[in-house]
mmCIF file of C-alpha atoms in Angstrom:
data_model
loop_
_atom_site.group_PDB
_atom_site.id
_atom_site.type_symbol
_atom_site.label_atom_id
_atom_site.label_comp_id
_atom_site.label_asym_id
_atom_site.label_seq_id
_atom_site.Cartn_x
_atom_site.Cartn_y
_atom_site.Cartn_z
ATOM 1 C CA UNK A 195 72.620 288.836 227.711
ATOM 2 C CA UNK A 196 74.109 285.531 226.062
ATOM 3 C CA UNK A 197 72.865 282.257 227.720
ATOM 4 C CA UNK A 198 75.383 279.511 228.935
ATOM 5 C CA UNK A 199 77.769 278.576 226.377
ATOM 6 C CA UNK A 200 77.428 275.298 224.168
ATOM 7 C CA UNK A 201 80.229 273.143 222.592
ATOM 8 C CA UNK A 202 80.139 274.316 218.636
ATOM 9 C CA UNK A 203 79.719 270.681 218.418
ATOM 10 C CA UNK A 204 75.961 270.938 220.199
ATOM 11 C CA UNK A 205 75.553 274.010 218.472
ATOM 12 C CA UNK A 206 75.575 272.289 214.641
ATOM 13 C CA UNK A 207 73.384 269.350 216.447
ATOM 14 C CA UNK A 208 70.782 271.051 216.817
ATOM 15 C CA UNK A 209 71.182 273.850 213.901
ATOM 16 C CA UNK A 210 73.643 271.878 211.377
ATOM 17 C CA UNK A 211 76.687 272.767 209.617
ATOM 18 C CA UNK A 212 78.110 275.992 209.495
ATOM 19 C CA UNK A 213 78.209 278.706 206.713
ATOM 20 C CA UNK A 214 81.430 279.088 204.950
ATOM 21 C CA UNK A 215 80.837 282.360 206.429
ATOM 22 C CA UNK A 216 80.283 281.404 209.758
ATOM 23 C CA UNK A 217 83.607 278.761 209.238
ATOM 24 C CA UNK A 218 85.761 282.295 207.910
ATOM 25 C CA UNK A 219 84.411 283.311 211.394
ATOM 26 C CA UNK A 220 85.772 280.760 213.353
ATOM 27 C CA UNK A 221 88.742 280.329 211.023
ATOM 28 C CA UNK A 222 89.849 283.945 211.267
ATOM 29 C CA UNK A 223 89.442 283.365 215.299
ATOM 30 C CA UNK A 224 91.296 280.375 215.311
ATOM 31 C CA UNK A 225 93.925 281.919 213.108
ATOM 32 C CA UNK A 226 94.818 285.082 215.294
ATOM 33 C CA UNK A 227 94.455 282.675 218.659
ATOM 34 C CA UNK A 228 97.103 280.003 217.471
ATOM 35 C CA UNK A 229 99.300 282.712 215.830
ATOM 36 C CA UNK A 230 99.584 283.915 219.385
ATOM 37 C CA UNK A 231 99.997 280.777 220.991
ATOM 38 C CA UNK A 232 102.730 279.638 218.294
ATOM 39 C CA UNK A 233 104.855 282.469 218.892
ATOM 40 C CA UNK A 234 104.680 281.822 222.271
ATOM 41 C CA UNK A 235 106.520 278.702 221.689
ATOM 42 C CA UNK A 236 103.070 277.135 222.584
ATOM 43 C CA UNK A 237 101.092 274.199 220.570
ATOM 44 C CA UNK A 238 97.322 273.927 221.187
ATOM 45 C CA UNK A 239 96.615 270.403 220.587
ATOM 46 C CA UNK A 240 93.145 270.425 221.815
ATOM 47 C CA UNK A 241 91.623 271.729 218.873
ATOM 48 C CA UNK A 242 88.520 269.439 218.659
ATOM 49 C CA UNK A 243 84.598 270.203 218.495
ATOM 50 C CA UNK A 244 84.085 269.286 222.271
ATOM 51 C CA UNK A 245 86.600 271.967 223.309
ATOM 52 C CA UNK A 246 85.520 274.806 221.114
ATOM 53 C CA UNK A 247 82.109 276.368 222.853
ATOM 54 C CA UNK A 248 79.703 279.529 221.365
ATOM 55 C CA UNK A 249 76.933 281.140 223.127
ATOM 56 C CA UNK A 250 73.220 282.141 221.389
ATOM 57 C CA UNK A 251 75.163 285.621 219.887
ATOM 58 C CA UNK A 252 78.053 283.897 218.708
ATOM 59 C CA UNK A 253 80.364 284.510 220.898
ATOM 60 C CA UNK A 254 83.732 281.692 220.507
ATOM 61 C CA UNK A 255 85.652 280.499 223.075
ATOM 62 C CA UNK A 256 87.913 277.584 223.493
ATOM 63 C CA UNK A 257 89.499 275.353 226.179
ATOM 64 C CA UNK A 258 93.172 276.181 227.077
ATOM 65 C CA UNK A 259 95.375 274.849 224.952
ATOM 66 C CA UNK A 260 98.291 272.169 226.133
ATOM 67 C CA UNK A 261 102.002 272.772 226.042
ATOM 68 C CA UNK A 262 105.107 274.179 224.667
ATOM 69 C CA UNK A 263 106.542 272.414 221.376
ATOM 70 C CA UNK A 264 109.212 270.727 223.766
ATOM 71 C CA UNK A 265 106.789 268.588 226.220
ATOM 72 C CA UNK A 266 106.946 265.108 226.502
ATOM 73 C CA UNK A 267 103.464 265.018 227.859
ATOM 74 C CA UNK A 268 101.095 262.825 226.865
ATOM 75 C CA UNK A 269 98.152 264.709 225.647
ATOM 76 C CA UNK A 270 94.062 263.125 224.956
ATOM 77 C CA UNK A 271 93.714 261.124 221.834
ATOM 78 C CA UNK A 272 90.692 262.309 220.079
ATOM 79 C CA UNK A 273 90.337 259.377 217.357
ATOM 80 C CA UNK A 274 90.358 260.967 214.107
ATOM 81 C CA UNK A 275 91.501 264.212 215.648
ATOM 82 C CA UNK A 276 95.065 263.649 215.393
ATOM 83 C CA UNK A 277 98.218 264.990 213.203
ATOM 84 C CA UNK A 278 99.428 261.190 211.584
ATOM 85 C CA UNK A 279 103.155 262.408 212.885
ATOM 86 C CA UNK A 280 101.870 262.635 216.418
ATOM 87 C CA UNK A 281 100.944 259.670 215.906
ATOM 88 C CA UNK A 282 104.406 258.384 214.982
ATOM 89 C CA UNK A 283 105.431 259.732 218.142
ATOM 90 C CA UNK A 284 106.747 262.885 216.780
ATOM 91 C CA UNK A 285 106.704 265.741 218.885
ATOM 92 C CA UNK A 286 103.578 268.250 218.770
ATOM 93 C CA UNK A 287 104.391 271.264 216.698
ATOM 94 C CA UNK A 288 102.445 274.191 215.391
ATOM 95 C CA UNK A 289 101.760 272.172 211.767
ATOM 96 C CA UNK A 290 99.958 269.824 214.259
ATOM 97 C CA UNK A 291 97.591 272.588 215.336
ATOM 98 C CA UNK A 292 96.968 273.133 211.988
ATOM 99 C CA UNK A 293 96.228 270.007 210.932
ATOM 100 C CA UNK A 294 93.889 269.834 213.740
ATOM 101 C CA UNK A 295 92.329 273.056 212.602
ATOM 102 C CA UNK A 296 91.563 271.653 208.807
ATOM 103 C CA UNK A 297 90.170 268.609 210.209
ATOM 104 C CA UNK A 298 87.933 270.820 212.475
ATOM 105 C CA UNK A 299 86.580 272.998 209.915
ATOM 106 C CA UNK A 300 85.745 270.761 207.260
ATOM 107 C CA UNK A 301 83.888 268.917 210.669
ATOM 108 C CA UNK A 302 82.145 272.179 211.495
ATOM 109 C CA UNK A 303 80.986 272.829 208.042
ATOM 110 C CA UNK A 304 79.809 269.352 207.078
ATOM 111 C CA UNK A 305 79.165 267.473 210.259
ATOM 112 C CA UNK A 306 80.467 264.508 209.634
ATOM 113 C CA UNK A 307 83.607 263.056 211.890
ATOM 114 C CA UNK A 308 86.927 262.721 210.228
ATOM 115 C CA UNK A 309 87.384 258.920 209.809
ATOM 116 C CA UNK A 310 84.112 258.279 211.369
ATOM 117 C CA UNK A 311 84.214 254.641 211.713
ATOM 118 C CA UNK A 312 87.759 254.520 213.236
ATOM 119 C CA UNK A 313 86.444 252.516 216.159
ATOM 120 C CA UNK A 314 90.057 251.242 217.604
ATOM 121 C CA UNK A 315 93.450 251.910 217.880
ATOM 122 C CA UNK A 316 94.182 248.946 215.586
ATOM 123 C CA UNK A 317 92.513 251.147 212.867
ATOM 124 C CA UNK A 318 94.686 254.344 213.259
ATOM 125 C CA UNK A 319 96.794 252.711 210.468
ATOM 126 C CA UNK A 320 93.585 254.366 207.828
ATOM 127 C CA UNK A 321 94.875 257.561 208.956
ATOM 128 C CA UNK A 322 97.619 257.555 206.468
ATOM 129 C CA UNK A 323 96.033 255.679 203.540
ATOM 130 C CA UNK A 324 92.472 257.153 203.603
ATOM 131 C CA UNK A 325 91.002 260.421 203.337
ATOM 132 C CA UNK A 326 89.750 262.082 206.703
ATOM 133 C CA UNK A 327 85.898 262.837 205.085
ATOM 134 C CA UNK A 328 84.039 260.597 202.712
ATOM 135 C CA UNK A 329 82.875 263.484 200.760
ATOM 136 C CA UNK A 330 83.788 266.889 199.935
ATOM 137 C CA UNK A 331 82.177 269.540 201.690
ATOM 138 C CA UNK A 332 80.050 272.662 200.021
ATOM 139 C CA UNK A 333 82.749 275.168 199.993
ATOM 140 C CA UNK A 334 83.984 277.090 198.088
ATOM 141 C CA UNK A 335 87.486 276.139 196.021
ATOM 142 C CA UNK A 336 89.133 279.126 197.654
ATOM 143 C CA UNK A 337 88.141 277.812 201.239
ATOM 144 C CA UNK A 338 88.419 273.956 200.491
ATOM 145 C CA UNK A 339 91.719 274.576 198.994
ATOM 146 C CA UNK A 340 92.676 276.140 202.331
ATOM 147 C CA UNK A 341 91.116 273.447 204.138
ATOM 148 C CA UNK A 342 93.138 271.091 202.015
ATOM 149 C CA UNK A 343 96.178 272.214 202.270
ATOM 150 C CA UNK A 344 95.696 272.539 206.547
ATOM 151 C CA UNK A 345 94.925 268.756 206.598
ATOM 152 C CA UNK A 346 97.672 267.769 204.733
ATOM 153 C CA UNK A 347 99.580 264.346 206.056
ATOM 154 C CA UNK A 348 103.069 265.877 205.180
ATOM 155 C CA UNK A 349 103.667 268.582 207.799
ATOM 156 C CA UNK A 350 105.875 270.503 205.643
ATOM 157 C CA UNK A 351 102.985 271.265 202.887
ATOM 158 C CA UNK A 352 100.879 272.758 205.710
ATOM 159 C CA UNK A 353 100.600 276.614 206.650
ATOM 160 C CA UNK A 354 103.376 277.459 208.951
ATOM 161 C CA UNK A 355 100.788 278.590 211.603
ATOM 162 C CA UNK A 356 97.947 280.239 212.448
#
C-alpha cells in the first residue's frame, strides 16, 4: 500500500531531478489531464511543483485546477510560474497551461526554479528579457525541443494544448 502522498517538489528534495523518463511520465499525464480540461473550456493555471503530489509507487496526482478561459478571477501568483501574457493582464488560456507545463518540467528535471532570484514584483519585468533557467537541462534534443517550444513567451508558437 502507497504511503501519504508528497508534493513532486519534496519528492526531487530528497531524491533529485527526474529522469527524462520519469518527466515523459509526468508529461504524458499532464498531457491527457489538460487535454481534458481544455476541451472542457477549462484552464488549469495551477500547474506548479507545490500542487503536483506522488506517492512511494509513483502514483501522480494534482490539485484541481482553476477556471474556465472566460473568468475574471484572480488566481495565486507563483513568481516565476507565470505565462508573461497573464501577466499583461491577458486572460488565462490553454497556451498558459502550457507554458506553465514547460516551465514545470524543465523544474522537475533540473531542480532549479525558473527565474530563481525573482525576489519582487518590481522584477517580473526579467520575465520577458531573460531566460526562465540559467542552464540547459540534460535532456535530450527531442524532449528539450519540446520543452522549448512549451515555454515559449509568444503564445501563438506554443502547442495548442495538452
Amino acid at each position: 500500500m502507497a504511503e501519504k502522498m508528497k508534493t513532486i517538489e519534496e519528492g526531487i528534495s530528497a531524491h533529485g531531478p527526474l529522469t527524462e523518463d520519469e518527466l515523459l511520465y509526468v508529461a504524458t499525464k499532464l498531457a491527457t489531464y489538460l487535454a481534458a480540461l481544455h476541451q472542457q473550456g477549462k484552464v488549469h493555471l495551477k500547474l506548479t511543483p507545490p500542487n503536483l503530489f506522488v506517492d512511494d509507487d509513483g502514483n501522480l496526482q494534482m490539485e484541481e485546477g482553476a477556471g474556465d478561459f472566460h473568468s475574471s478571477a484572480v488566481h495565486r501568483l507563483t513568481l516565476g510560474f507565470n505565462a508573461p501574457e497573464v501577466l499583461l493582464g491577458e486572460e488565462a488560456t490553454a497556451k498558459t497551461d502550457i507554458y506553465k507545463t514547460g516551465l514545470l518540467l524543465q523544474y522537475l528535471g533540473t531542480k532549479e526554479w525558473p527565474y530563481k532570484t525573482l525576489k519582487r514584483a518590481d522584477d517580473l519585468s526579467r520575465i520577458y528579457s531573460e531566460a526562465p533557467f540559467e542552464k540547459e537541462p540534460p535532456f535530450s534534443d527531442h524532449f528539450l525541443d519540446l520543452v522549448k517550444k512549451c515555454q515559449s513567451r509568444d503564445p501563438d508558437e506554443r502547442l495548442a494544448d495538452g
